[in-house]
CSV table of C-alpha atoms in Angstrom, one decimal:
chain,number,residue,atom,x,y,z
I,1,MET,CA,14.1,24.1,-21.6
I,2,ALA,CA,11.5,22.1,-19.6
I,3,GLN,CA,11.6,18.6,-19.6
I,4,GLN,CA,9.0,17.1,-21.6
I,5,LEU,CA,6.6,14.7,-19.7
I,6,GLN,CA,6.4,11.3,-21.1
I,7,PHE,CA,3.8,8.5,-20.5
I,8,TYR,CA,5.2,5.2,-20.0
I,9,TRP,CA,3.2,1.8,-20.3
I,10,PRO,CA,4.8,-0.8,-18.2
I,11,PRO,CA,5.1,-4.4,-19.7
I,12,PHE,CA,2.7,-7.2,-19.1
I,13,THR,CA,5.0,-9.4,-16.8
I,14,ARG,CA,4.4,-13.0,-16.2
I,15,ASN,CA,3.2,-12.8,-12.7
I,16,ILE,CA,0.9,-9.8,-13.6
I,17,LYS,CA,-0.6,-11.9,-16.5
I,18,ILE,CA,-1.2,-14.8,-14.2
I,19,THR,CA,-2.8,-12.8,-11.5
I,20,LEU,CA,-5.3,-10.9,-13.8
I,21,VAL,CA,-6.1,-14.3,-15.6
I,22,GLY,CA,-6.7,-15.8,-12.3
I,23,LEU,CA,-8.9,-13.2,-10.9
I,24,PHE,CA,-10.9,-12.9,-14.0
I,25,THR,CA,-11.4,-16.4,-14.2
I,26,LEU,CA,-12.7,-16.4,-10.6
I,27,TRP,CA,-15.0,-13.5,-11.0
I,28,PHE,CA,-16.5,-15.0,-14.4
I,29,ALA,CA,-17.1,-18.5,-12.7
I,30,SER,CA,-18.9,-16.9,-9.7
I,31,VAL,CA,-21.2,-14.9,-12.1
I,32,MET,CA,-21.9,-17.7,-14.4
I,33,ILE,CA,-22.2,-20.6,-11.8
I,34,ALA,CA,-25.0,-19.8,-9.5
I,35,PRO,CA,-24.0,-22.4,-6.7
I,36,LEU,CA,-20.4,-21.0,-6.9
I,37,GLY,CA,-21.5,-17.3,-6.5
I,38,ALA,CA,-23.5,-18.7,-3.3
I,39,PHE,CA,-20.9,-20.5,-1.9
I,40,VAL,CA,-18.5,-17.3,-2.3
I,41,ASP,CA,-21.3,-15.0,-0.6
I,42,ASP,CA,-21.7,-17.5,2.4
I,43,TYR,CA,-18.3,-18.7,2.9
I,44,LEU,CA,-15.4,-16.8,1.3
I,45,LEU,CA,-16.3,-13.1,2.0
I,46,ILE,CA,-14.9,-11.3,5.1
I,47,SER,CA,-17.2,-9.8,7.7
I,48,ARG,CA,-17.1,-9.4,11.6
I,49,SER,CA,-19.9,-12.2,11.9
I,50,ALA,CA,-18.0,-14.2,9.4
I,51,VAL,CA,-14.7,-14.2,11.3
I,52,ILE,CA,-16.0,-14.1,14.7
I,53,ASP,CA,-19.2,-15.4,15.0
I,54,GLN,CA,-18.9,-18.4,12.5
I,55,GLY,CA,-15.1,-18.9,12.7
I,56,GLN,CA,-14.5,-18.5,9.3
I,57,VAL,CA,-10.9,-17.1,9.6
I,58,TRP,CA,-9.7,-18.1,6.1
I,59,THR,CA,-12.1,-15.4,4.8
I,60,LEU,CA,-9.1,-12.9,6.1
I,61,ILE,CA,-7.4,-14.1,2.8
I,62,THR,CA,-10.1,-15.5,0.7
I,63,TYR,CA,-12.0,-12.3,0.3
I,64,ALA,CA,-9.3,-10.9,-1.9
I,65,PHE,CA,-9.9,-13.2,-4.9
I,66,TRP,CA,-13.6,-12.4,-5.6
I,67,HIS,CA,-14.9,-9.0,-7.1
I,68,ALA,CA,-18.3,-7.5,-7.1
I,69,ASP,CA,-18.6,-6.7,-10.8
I,70,PHE,CA,-16.3,-6.3,-13.9
I,71,THR,CA,-15.6,-2.6,-13.0
I,72,HIS,CA,-14.4,-3.6,-9.7
I,73,LEU,CA,-12.0,-5.9,-11.1
I,74,LEU,CA,-10.9,-3.8,-14.2
I,75,PHE,CA,-10.0,-0.7,-11.9
I,76,ASN,CA,-7.9,-3.3,-9.9
I,77,GLY,CA,-6.2,-4.9,-12.6
I,78,PHE,CA,-5.2,-1.7,-14.2
I,79,VAL,CA,-3.8,-0.2,-11.0
I,80,LEU,CA,-2.0,-3.6,-10.3
I,81,TRP,CA,-0.4,-3.6,-14.1
I,82,MET,CA,0.6,0.2,-13.7
I,83,PHE,CA,2.5,0.2,-10.5
I,84,GLY,CA,3.2,-3.8,-10.1
I,85,ALA,CA,5.1,-4.5,-13.6
I,86,GLU,CA,8.3,-2.7,-12.3
I,87,LEU,CA,8.1,-4.7,-9.1
I,88,ASP,CA,7.6,-7.9,-10.7
I,89,GLN,CA,10.6,-7.5,-12.9
I,90,ARG,CA,13.0,-6.8,-10.0
I,91,TRP,CA,11.3,-9.5,-7.5
I,92,SER,CA,11.2,-13.4,-7.7
I,93,GLY,CA,8.1,-15.0,-8.2
I,94,THR,CA,7.9,-16.3,-4.7
I,95,ARG,CA,8.5,-12.7,-3.3
I,96,TRP,CA,5.7,-11.4,-5.7
I,97,TRP,CA,3.0,-13.8,-4.4
I,98,ARG,CA,4.2,-13.8,-0.8
I,99,PHE,CA,4.0,-9.8,-0.8
I,100,ASN,CA,0.5,-9.8,-2.3
I,101,LEU,CA,-0.8,-12.4,0.0
I,102,LEU,CA,0.6,-10.5,3.1
I,103,CYS,CA,-0.9,-7.2,1.9
I,104,ALA,CA,-4.4,-8.8,1.4
I,105,LEU,CA,-4.1,-10.6,4.9
I,106,GLY,CA,-3.1,-7.1,6.2
I,107,GLY,CA,-6.1,-5.7,4.5
I,108,GLY,CA,-8.4,-8.2,6.0
I,109,LEU,CA,-7.2,-7.9,9.4
I,110,THR,CA,-7.9,-4.1,9.2
I,111,ILE,CA,-11.3,-4.7,7.8
I,112,LEU,CA,-11.9,-6.9,10.8
I,113,ALA,CA,-10.6,-4.4,13.3
I,114,SER,CA,-12.6,-1.5,11.7
I,115,GLN,CA,-16.1,-3.6,11.9
I,116,LEU,CA,-15.3,-4.6,15.6
I,117,LEU,CA,-14.5,-0.8,16.3
I,118,LEU,CA,-17.6,0.6,14.6
I,119,SER,CA,-19.8,-2.2,15.2
I,120,THR,CA,-20.4,-2.9,11.6
I,121,ASN,CA,-21.0,-6.1,9.4
I,122,PHE,CA,-20.5,-5.6,5.6
I,123,PRO,CA,-19.5,-8.3,3.7
I,124,THR,CA,-16.2,-7.4,1.9
I,125,LEU,CA,-14.4,-8.6,-1.2
I,126,GLY,CA,-11.7,-7.5,-3.8
I,127,PHE,CA,-8.1,-7.5,-4.4
I,128,SER,CA,-7.7,-3.8,-3.6
I,129,ALA,CA,-5.6,-4.3,-0.2
I,130,ALA,CA,-3.2,-6.4,-2.3
I,131,VAL,CA,-3.2,-3.7,-5.1
I,132,MET,CA,-2.7,-0.8,-2.7
I,133,GLY,CA,0.2,-2.6,-1.0
I,134,VAL,CA,2.0,-2.6,-4.6
I,135,VAL,CA,1.1,0.9,-5.0
I,136,ALA,CA,2.6,1.6,-1.5
I,137,ALA,CA,5.8,-0.5,-2.5
I,138,PHE,CA,6.2,1.5,-5.7
I,139,ALA,CA,5.9,4.8,-4.0
I,140,TRP,CA,8.7,3.6,-1.3
I,141,ARG,CA,10.9,2.7,-4.1
I,142,HIS,CA,10.3,6.1,-5.5
I,143,TRP,CA,9.8,8.0,-2.5
I,144,ASN,CA,11.7,11.2,-3.5
I,145,ASP,CA,12.0,10.5,-7.1
I,146,ARG,CA,10.0,12.7,-9.7
I,147,LEU,CA,7.3,10.7,-11.3
I,148,ASN,CA,4.6,11.4,-13.7
I,149,LEU,CA,1.1,10.7,-12.5
I,150,LEU,CA,-1.4,11.4,-15.2
I,151,PHE,CA,1.3,13.9,-16.4
I,152,LEU,CA,1.5,15.7,-13.2
I,153,PRO,CA,5.0,15.7,-11.6
I,154,VAL,CA,4.8,14.1,-8.1
I,155,THR,CA,7.0,12.2,-6.0
I,156,GLY,CA,6.5,8.8,-4.6
I,157,LYS,CA,5.2,9.8,-1.2
I,158,THR,CA,3.0,12.5,-2.8
I,159,MET,CA,1.4,10.0,-5.2
I,160,LEU,CA,0.5,7.6,-2.1
I,161,LEU,CA,-1.0,10.7,-0.4
I,162,VAL,CA,-3.0,11.3,-3.6
I,163,PHE,CA,-4.3,7.8,-3.5
I,164,ILE,CA,-5.2,8.2,0.2
I,165,GLY,CA,-7.1,11.3,-0.7
I,166,LEU,CA,-8.9,9.7,-3.6
I,167,ASP,CA,-10.1,6.8,-1.3
I,168,ILE,CA,-11.6,9.4,1.2
I,169,LEU,CA,-13.1,11.5,-1.5
I,170,PHE,CA,-14.8,8.5,-3.2
I,171,VAL,CA,-16.3,7.6,0.1
I,172,VAL,CA,-17.2,10.9,1.6
I,173,ALA,CA,-18.2,12.8,-1.6
I,174,GLY,CA,-19.2,9.9,-4.1
I,175,ARG,CA,-20.5,7.5,-1.5
I,176,GLU,CA,-18.8,4.7,-3.4
I,177,ALA,CA,-18.8,1.3,-1.5
I,178,ILE,CA,-15.2,0.8,-1.1
I,179,SER,CA,-13.4,-0.3,2.0
I,180,ILE,CA,-10.9,2.4,3.1
I,181,ALA,CA,-9.8,-0.1,5.8
I,182,GLY,CA,-8.9,-2.7,3.4
I,183,HIS,CA,-7.0,0.0,1.4
I,184,LEU,CA,-5.4,1.5,4.3
I,185,GLY,CA,-4.4,-1.7,5.7
I,186,GLY,CA,-2.8,-3.0,2.4
I,187,MET,CA,-1.0,0.2,2.1
I,188,ALA,CA,0.3,-0.1,5.5
I,189,THR,CA,1.3,-3.7,5.2
I,190,GLY,CA,3.1,-2.9,1.8
I,191,LEU,CA,5.0,0.1,3.2
I,192,LEU,CA,6.2,-2.2,6.2
I,193,ILE,CA,7.4,-4.9,4.0
I,194,ALA,CA,9.0,-2.7,1.3
I,195,SER,CA,10.8,-0.3,4.0
I,196,GLU,CA,11.7,-3.5,6.1
I,197,TYR,CA,10.7,-1.6,9.1
I,198,TRP,CA,8.8,-4.6,10.4
I,199,ARG,CA,12.3,-6.2,11.1
I,200,PRO,CA,13.4,-5.6,14.7
I,201,SER,CA,17.0,-5.1,13.6
I,202,ARG,CA,15.8,-2.1,11.2
I,203,ILE,CA,13.5,-0.5,13.9
I,204,LYS,CA,16.5,-0.8,16.5
I,205,ARG,CA,19.1,0.9,13.8
I,206,ALA,CA,16.3,3.8,13.4
I,207,PHE,CA,16.2,4.2,17.1
I,208,ILE,CA,19.8,4.5,17.7
I,209,ARG,CA,20.3,6.9,14.9
I,210,ARG,CA,17.6,9.1,16.2
I,211,ARG,CA,19.1,8.9,19.6
I,212,GLN,CA,22.5,9.8,18.4
I,213,ARG,CA,21.1,12.8,16.5
I,214,ARG,CA,19.3,13.9,19.7
I,215,ASN,CA,22.5,13.6,21.7
I,216,LEU,CA,24.6,15.6,19.1
I,217,LYS,CA,21.8,18.3,19.0
I,218,LEU,CA,22.0,18.3,22.8
I,219,LEU,CA,25.8,18.4,23.0
I,220,ARG,CA,25.9,21.3,20.6
I,221,SER,CA,23.4,23.4,22.4
I,222,LYS,CA,25.8,23.1,25.6
I,223,GLU,CA,28.7,24.2,23.8
I,224,PRO,CA,30.0,27.6,25.0
I,225,ASP,CA,29.6,30.6,23.0
I,226,ASN,CA,33.0,31.9,21.7
I,227,LYS,CA,31.7,34.9,19.7
I,228,PRO,CA,33.1,38.2,20.8
I,229,SER,CA,30.6,40.1,23.0
I,230,ASP,CA,28.6,42.9,21.6
I,231,ARG,CA,29.5,45.1,24.5
I,232,SER,CA,32.3,47.6,24.3
I,233,HIS,CA,34.6,48.2,27.2
I,234,PHE,CA,36.0,51.8,27.8
I,235,ASN,CA,38.7,52.8,30.1
């Protein structure tokens, strides 16, 4: 009998509530208070000229706390809740906030690198890099587990590929104004932190295991063939 697919609504954990209330408050204030909105546009959004020409290095982080509109904020908040609640239940508050800030920073650095590489200069904002980092950490935790993504059975790694594919689809087909660079930078940062491959000791162990497997394969290939010969000898 086939296993019935069930949809699971995660709880609203404490840090999820604080994050969503904080982001909504900042967005609402920037909309209602015109001088604040102008200040955000001039000094808190990331772009190549803001960081390189004007020296606003703080925008590598501050861009993440503002949103273009309520739909932008709603989507980020929904994804953060769906995939972040389980992590928030298992992590300490310090780890939760540090993880989100590092993913936002990773997204900011990737945005800056992409604008330098492509000679573009678009101001970017939104908590998406941190959100995609949370998605990546959730996917890593369930890398080979069977998950139900919109009632479709997938593994964590497949789910992550789906998110990347949707990003590309929205930009190429829908011409949506989202920053793939920020999303991918946040995902990459989240994966590095969750997998702990950023640690030199972890990288060294992985390299040693790979070298051992390669040496074992080489030794096996050099072993003499003890199988009986297919040729028959006649007197």
